[in-house]
mmCIF file of C-alpha atoms in Angstrom:
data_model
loop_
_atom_site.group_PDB
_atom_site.id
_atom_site.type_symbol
_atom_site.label_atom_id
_atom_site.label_comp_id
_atom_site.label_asym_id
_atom_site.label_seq_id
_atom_site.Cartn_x
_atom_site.Cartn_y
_atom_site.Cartn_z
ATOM 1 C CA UNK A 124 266.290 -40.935 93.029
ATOM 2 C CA UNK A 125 265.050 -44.445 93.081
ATOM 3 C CA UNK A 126 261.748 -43.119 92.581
ATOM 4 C CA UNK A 127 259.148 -45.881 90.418
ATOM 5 C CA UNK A 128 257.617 -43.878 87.819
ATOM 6 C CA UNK A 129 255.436 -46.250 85.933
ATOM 7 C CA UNK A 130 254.823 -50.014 85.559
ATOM 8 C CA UNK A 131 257.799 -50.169 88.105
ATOM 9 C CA UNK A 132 260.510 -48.363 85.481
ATOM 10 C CA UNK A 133 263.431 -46.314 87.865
ATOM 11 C CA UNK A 134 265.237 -43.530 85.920
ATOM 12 C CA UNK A 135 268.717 -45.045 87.643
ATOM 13 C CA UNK A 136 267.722 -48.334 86.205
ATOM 14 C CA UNK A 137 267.459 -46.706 82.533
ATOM 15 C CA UNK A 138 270.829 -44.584 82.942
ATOM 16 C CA UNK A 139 272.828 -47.838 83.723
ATOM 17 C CA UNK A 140 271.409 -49.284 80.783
ATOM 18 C CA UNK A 141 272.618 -46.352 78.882
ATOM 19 C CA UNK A 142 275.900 -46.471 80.174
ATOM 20 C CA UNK A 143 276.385 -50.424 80.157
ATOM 21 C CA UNK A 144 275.240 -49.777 76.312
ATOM 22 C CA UNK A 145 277.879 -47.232 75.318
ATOM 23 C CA UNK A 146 280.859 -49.219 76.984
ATOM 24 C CA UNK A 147 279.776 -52.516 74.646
ATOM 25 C CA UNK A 148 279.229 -50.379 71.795
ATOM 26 C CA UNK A 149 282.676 -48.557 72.372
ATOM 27 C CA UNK A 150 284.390 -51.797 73.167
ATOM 28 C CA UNK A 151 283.272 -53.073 69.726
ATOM 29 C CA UNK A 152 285.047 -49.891 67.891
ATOM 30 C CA UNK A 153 288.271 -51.835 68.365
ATOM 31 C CA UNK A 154 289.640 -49.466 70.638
ATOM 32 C CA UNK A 155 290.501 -49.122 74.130
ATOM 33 C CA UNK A 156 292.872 -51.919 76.362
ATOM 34 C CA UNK A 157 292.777 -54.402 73.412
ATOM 35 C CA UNK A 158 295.210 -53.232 71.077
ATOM 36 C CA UNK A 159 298.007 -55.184 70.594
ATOM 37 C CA UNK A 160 300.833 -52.648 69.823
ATOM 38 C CA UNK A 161 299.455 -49.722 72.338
ATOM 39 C CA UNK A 162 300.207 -47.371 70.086
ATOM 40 C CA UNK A 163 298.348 -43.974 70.409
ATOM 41 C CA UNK A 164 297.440 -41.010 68.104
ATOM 42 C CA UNK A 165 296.925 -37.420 68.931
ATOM 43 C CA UNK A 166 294.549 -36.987 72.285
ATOM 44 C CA UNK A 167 294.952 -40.343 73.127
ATOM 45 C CA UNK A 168 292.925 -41.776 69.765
ATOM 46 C CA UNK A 169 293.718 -45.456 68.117
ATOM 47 C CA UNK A 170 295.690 -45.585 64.931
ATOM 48 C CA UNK A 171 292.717 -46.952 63.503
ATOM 49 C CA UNK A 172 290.548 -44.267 63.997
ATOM 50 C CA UNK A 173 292.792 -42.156 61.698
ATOM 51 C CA UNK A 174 292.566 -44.103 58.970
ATOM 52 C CA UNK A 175 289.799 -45.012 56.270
ATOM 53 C CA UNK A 176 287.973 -48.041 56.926
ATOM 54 C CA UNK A 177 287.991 -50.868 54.075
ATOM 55 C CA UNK A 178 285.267 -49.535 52.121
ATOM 56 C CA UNK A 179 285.775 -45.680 52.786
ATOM 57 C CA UNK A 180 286.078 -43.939 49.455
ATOM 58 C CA UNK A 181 290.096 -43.283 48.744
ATOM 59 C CA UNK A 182 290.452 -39.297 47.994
ATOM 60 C CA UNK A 183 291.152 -38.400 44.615
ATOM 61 C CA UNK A 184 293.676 -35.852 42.934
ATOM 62 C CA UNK A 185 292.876 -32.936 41.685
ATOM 63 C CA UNK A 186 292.702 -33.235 37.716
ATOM 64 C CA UNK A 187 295.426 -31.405 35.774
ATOM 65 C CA UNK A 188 292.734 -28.922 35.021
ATOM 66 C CA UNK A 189 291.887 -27.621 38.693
ATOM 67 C CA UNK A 190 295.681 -27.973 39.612
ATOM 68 C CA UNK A 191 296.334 -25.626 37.050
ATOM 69 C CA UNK A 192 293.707 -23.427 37.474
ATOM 70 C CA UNK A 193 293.944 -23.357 41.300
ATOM 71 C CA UNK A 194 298.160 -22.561 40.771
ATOM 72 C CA UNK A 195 297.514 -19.945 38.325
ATOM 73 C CA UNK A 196 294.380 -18.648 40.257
ATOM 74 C CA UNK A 197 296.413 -18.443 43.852
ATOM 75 C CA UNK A 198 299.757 -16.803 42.145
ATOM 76 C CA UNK A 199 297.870 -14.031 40.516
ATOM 77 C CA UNK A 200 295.981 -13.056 43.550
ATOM 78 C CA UNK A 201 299.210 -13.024 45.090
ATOM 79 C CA UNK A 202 300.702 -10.648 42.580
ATOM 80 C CA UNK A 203 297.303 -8.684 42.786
ATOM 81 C CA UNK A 204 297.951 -8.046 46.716
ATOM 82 C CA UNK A 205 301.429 -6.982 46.072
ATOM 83 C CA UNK A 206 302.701 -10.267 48.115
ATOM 84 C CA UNK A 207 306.621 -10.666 48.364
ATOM 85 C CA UNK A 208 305.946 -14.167 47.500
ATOM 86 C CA UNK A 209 305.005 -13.029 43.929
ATOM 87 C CA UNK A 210 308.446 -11.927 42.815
ATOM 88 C CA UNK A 211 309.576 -15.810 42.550
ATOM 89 C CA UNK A 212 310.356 -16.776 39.039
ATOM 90 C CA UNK A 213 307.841 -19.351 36.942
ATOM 91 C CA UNK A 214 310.071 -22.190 38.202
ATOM 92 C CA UNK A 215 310.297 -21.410 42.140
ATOM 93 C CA UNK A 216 306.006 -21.265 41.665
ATOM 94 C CA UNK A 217 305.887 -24.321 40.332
ATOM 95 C CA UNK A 218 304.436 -23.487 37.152
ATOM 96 C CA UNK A 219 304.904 -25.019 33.114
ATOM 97 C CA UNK A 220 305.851 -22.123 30.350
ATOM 98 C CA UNK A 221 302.033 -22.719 29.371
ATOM 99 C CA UNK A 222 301.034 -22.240 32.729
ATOM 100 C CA UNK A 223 303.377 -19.117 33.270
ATOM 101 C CA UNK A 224 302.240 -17.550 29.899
ATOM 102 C CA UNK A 225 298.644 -17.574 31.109
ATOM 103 C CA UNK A 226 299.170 -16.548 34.112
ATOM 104 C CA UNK A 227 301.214 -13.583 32.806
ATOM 105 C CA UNK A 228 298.284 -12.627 30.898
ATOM 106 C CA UNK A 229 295.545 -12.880 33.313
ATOM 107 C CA UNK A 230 297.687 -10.769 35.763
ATOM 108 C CA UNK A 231 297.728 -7.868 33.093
ATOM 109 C CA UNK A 232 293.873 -8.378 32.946
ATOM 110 C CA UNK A 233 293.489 -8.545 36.523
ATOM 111 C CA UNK A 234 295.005 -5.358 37.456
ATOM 112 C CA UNK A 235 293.211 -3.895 34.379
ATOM 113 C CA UNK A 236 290.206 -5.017 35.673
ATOM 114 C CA UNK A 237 291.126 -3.918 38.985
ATOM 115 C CA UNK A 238 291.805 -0.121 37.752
ATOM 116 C CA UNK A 239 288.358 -0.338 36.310
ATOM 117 C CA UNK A 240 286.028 -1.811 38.845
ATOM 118 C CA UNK A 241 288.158 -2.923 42.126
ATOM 119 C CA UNK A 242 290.320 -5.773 44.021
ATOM 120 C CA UNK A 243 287.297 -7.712 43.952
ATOM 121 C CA UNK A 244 285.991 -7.653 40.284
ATOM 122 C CA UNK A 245 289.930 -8.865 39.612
ATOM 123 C CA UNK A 246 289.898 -11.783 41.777
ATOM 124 C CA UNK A 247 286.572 -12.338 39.847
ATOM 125 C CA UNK A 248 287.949 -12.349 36.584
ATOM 126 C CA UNK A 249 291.235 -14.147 37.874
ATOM 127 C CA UNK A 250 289.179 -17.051 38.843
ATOM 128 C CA UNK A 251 287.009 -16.893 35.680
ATOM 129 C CA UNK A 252 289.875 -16.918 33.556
ATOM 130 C CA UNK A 253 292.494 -19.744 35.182
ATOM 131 C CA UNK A 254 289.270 -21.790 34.767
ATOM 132 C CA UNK A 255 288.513 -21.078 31.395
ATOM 133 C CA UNK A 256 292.027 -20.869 29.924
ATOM 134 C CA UNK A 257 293.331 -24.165 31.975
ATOM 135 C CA UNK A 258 290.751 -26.322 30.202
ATOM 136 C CA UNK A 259 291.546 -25.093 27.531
ATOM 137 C CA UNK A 260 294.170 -26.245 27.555
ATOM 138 C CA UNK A 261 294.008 -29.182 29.364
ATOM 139 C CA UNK A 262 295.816 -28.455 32.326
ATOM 140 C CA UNK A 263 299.105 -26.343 30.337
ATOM 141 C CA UNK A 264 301.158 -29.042 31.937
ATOM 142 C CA UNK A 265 303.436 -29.073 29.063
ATOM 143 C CA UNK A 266 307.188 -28.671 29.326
ATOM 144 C CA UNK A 267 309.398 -26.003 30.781
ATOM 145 C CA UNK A 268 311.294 -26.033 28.422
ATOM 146 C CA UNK A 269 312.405 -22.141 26.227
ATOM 147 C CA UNK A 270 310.915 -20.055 28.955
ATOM 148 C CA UNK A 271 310.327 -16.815 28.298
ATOM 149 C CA UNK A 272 310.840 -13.837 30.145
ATOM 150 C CA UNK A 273 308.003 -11.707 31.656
ATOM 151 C CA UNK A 274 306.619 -9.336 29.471
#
């Protein structure tokens, strides 16, 4: 093991360097004995390590546009699949009377669709349409106000 290869270089010698490296490095991360409040995360990690740093990008919401179309989209499949989740009213899914009125009409498409050409060709068009009609209409996030019932 403390074999010299060449110019008097021992493979032990290089693996201590390693290791002496990756403790300094790992010491410099700001975790380890030094924090003040000893306060852990899951698996043992700092607080810190959980958190984005100072100049880490802060994640954005989804525009009124994708919220809409991703409700709309994930209700319909729902209803598509027969869920007993998709019996809840408008309100209980969270959706405007714009939102509800187009996703009452892409559900009539979708299982139209689905008649025609299959489950999958109506999650197709289900998609296709939330994304067309939400921008549209800007994200239907208009009131609740004079619902209608299903038709």
């Amino acid at each position: 093991m403390g074999a010299t290869t060449r110019a008097g270089f021992r493979p032990a010698t290089a693996c201590g360097c390693a290791l002496v490296l990756a403790v300094t490095l790992t010491g410099c991360g700001g975790s380890g004995s030094g924090d003040s409040d000893n306060s852990r995360g899951p698996a043992g990690s700092s607080p810190s390590a959980s958190r984005p740093g100072p100049n880490s990008p802060t994640p954005q919401a989804p525009s009124p546009v994708r919220m809409c179309s991703d409700l709309i989209s994930y209700w319909a499949e729902q209803d598509l699949a027969g869920s007993r989740w998709a019996g809840l009213d408008w309100e209980q899914k969270g959706l405007s009377n714009q939102q509800y009125e187009i996703y009452d009409d892409i559900v009539h498409a979708a299982r139209a669709e689905r008649r025609r050409h299959g489950t999958p060709a109506a999650k197709a068009l289900i998609k296709r349409l939330a994304e067309r009609r939400c921008a549209a209409a800007n994200g239907a996030t208009h009131s609740s106000e004079n619902w209608r019932p299903p038709t």
